[in-house]
PDB file of C-alpha atoms in Angstrom:
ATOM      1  CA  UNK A   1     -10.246  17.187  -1.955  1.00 51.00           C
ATOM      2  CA  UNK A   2      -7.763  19.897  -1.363  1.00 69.00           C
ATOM      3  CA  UNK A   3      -4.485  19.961  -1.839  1.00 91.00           C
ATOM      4  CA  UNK A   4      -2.069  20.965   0.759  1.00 97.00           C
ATOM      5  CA  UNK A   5       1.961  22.285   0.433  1.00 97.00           C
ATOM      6  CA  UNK A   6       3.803  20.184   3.085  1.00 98.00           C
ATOM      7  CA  UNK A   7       7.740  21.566   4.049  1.00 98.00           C
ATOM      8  CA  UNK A   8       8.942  18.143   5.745  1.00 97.00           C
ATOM      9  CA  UNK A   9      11.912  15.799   6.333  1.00 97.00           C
ATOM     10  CA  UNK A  10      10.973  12.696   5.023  1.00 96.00           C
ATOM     11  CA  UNK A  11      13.706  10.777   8.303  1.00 95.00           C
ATOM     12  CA  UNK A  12      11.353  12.816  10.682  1.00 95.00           C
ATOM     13  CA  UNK A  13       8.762  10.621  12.347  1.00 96.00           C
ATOM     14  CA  UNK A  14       6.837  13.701  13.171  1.00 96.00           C
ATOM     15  CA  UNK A  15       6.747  14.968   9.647  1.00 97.00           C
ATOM     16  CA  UNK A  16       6.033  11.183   8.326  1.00 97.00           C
ATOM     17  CA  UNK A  17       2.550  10.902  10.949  1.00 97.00           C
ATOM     18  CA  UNK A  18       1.530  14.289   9.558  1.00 97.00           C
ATOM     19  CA  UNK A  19       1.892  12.913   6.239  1.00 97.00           C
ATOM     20  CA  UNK A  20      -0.097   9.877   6.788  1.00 97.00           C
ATOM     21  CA  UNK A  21      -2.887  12.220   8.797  1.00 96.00           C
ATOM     22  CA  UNK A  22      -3.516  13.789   5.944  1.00 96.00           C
ATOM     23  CA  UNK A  23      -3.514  11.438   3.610  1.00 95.00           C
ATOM     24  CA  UNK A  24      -5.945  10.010   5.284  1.00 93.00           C
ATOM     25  CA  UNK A  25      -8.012  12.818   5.487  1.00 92.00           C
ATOM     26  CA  UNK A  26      -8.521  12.447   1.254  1.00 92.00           C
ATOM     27  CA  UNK A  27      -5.750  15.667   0.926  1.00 94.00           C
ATOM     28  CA  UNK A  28      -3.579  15.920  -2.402  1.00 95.00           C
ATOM     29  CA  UNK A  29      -0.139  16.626  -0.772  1.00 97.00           C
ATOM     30  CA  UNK A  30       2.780  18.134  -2.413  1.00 97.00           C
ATOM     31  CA  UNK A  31       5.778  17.203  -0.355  1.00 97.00           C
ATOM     32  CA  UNK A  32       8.712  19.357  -0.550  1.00 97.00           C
ATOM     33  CA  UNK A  33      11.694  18.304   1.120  1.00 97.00           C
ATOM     34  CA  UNK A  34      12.686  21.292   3.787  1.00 97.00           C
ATOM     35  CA  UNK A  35      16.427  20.254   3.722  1.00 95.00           C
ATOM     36  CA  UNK A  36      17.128  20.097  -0.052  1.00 96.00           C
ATOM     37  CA  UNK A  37      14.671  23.203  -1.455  1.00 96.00           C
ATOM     38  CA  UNK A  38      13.804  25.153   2.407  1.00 96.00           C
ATOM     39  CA  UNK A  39      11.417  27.741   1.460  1.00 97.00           C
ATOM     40  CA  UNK A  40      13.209  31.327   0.429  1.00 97.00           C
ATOM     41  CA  UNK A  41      12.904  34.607   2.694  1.00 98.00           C
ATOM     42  CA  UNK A  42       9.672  35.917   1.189  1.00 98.00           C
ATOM     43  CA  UNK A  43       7.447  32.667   0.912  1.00 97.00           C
ATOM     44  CA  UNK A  44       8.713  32.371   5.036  1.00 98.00           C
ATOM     45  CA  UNK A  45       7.550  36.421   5.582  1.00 98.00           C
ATOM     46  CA  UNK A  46       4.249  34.769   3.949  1.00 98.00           C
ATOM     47  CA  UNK A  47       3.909  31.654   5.806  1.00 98.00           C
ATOM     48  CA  UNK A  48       4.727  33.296   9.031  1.00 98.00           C
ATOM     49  CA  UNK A  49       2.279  36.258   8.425  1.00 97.00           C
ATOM     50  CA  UNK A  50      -0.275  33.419   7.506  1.00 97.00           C
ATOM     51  CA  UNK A  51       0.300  31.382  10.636  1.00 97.00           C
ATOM     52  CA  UNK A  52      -0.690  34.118  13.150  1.00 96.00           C
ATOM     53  CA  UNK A  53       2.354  32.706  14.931  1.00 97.00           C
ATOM     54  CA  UNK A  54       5.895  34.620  16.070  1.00 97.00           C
ATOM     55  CA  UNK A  55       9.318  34.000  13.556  1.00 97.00           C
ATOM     56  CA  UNK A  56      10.256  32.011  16.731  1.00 96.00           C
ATOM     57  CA  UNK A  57       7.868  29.350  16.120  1.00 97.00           C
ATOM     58  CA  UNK A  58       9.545  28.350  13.050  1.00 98.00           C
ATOM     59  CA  UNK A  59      12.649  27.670  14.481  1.00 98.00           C
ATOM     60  CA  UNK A  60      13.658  24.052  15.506  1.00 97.00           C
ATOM     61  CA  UNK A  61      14.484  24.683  19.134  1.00 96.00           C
ATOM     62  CA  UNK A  62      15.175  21.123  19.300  1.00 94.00           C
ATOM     63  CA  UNK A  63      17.802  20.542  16.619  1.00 94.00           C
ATOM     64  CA  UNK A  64      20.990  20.037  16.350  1.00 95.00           C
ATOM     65  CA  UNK A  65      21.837  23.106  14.037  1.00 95.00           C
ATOM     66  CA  UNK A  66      19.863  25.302  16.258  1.00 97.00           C
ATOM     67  CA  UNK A  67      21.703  24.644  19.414  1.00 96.00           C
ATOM     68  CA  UNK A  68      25.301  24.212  17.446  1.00 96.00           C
ATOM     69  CA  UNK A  69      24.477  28.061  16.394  1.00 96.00           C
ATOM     70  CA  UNK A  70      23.922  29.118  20.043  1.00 96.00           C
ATOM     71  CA  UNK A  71      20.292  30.474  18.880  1.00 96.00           C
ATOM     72  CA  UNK A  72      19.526  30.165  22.263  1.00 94.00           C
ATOM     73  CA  UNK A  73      21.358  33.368  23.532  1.00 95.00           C
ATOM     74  CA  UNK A  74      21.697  34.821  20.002  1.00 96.00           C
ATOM     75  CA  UNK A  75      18.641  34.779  18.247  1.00 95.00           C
ATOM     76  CA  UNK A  76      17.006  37.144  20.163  1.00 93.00           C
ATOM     77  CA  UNK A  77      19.966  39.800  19.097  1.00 96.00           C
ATOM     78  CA  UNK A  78      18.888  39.197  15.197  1.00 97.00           C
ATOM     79  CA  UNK A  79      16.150  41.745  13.229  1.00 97.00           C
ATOM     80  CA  UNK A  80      13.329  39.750  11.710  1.00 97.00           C
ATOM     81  CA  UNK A  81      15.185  39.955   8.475  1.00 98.00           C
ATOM     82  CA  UNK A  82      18.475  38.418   9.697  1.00 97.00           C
ATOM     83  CA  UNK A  83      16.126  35.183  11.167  1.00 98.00           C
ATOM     84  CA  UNK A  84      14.338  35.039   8.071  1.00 98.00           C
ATOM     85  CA  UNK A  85      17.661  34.684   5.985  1.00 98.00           C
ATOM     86  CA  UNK A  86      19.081  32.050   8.454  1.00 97.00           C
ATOM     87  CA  UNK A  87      16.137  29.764   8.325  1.00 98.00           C
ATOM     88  CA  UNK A  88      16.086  30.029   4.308  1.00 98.00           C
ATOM     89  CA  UNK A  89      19.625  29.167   4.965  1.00 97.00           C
ATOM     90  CA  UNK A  90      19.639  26.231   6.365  1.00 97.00           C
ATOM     91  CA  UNK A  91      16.187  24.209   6.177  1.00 96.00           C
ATOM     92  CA  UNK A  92      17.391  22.193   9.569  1.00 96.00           C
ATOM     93  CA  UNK A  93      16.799  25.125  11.202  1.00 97.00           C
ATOM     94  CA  UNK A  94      12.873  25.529  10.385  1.00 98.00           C
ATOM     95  CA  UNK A  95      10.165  23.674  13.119  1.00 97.00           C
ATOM     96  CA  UNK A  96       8.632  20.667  10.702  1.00 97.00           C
ATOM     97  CA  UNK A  97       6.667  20.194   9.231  1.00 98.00           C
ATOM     98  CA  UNK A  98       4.721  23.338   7.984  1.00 98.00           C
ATOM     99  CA  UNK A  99       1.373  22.850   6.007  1.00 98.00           C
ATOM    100  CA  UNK A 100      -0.040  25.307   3.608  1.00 97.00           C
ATOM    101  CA  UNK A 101      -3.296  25.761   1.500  1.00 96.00           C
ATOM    102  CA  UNK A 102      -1.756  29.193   0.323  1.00 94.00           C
ATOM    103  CA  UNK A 103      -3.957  30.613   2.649  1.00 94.00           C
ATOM    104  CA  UNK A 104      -3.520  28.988   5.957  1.00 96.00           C
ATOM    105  CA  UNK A 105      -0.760  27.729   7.572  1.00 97.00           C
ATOM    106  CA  UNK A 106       0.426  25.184  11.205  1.00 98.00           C
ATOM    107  CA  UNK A 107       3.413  24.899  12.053  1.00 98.00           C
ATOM    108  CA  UNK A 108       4.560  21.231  13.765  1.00 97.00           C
ATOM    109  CA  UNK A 109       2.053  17.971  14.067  1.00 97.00           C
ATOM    110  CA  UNK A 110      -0.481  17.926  16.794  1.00 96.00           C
ATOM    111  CA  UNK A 111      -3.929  15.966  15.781  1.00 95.00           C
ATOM    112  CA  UNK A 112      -6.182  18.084  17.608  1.00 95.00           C
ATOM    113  CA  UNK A 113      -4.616  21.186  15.946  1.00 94.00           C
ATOM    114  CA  UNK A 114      -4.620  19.342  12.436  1.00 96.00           C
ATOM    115  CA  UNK A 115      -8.209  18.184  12.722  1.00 95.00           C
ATOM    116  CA  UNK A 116      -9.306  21.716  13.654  1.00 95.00           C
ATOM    117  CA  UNK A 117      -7.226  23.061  10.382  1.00 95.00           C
ATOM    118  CA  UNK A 118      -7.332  20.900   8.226  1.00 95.00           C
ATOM    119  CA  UNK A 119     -10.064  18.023   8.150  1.00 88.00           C
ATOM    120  CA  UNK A 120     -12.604  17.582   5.353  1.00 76.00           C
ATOM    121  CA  UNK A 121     -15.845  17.465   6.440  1.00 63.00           C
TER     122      UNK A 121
END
């Protein structure tokens, strides 16, 4: 059994079937809540570098605080450092949920993606 950091919203039905995925895969999961303790600028610069994916992955296109911001048209104008420092900012902002081992990392819940990265076999 391995056990797995998960950055979710507990209301998010997304985040809740990734949950239960994994569970039911036999993973340990610590949950942390990505509204009430988002991760800080240097665990993101690790999670991102970790992901193989670009800092825009991690933002929630599809929220409310994303599109209140006008990250559409603005987020393009802001260093890597700036976007880090907004997501730590506001944990609304980050793409849920993320799942760590330390080592690896997937961003959002898709179960062909999750069964290639994270099923015990």
């Amino acid at each position: 059994m391995s056990k797995l950091t998960i950055y979710q919203y507990p209301k998010c039905s997304t985040c809740r079937s990734a949950v239960k995925w994994l569970q039911g895969q036999g993973h340990e999961l610590q949950l942390q809540h990505i509204a009430e303790q988002p991760p800080g600028v240097e665990e993101l610069r690790i999670l991102v570098a970790n992901s193989g994916l670009v800092l825009k992955k991690f933002f929630n296109t599809g929220g409310d605080v994303y599109k209140s911001l006008d990250l559409k048209n603005k987020l393009a104008k802001l260093n890597e450092q700036e976007q880090l420092e907004l997501l730590a900012g506001n944990g609304m902002l980050i793409k849920r949920p993320i799942v760590t081992d330390g080592h690896k990392v997937t961003v959002g819940f898709k179960e062909e993606q999750y069964a290639q990265a994270w099923s015990i076999v």
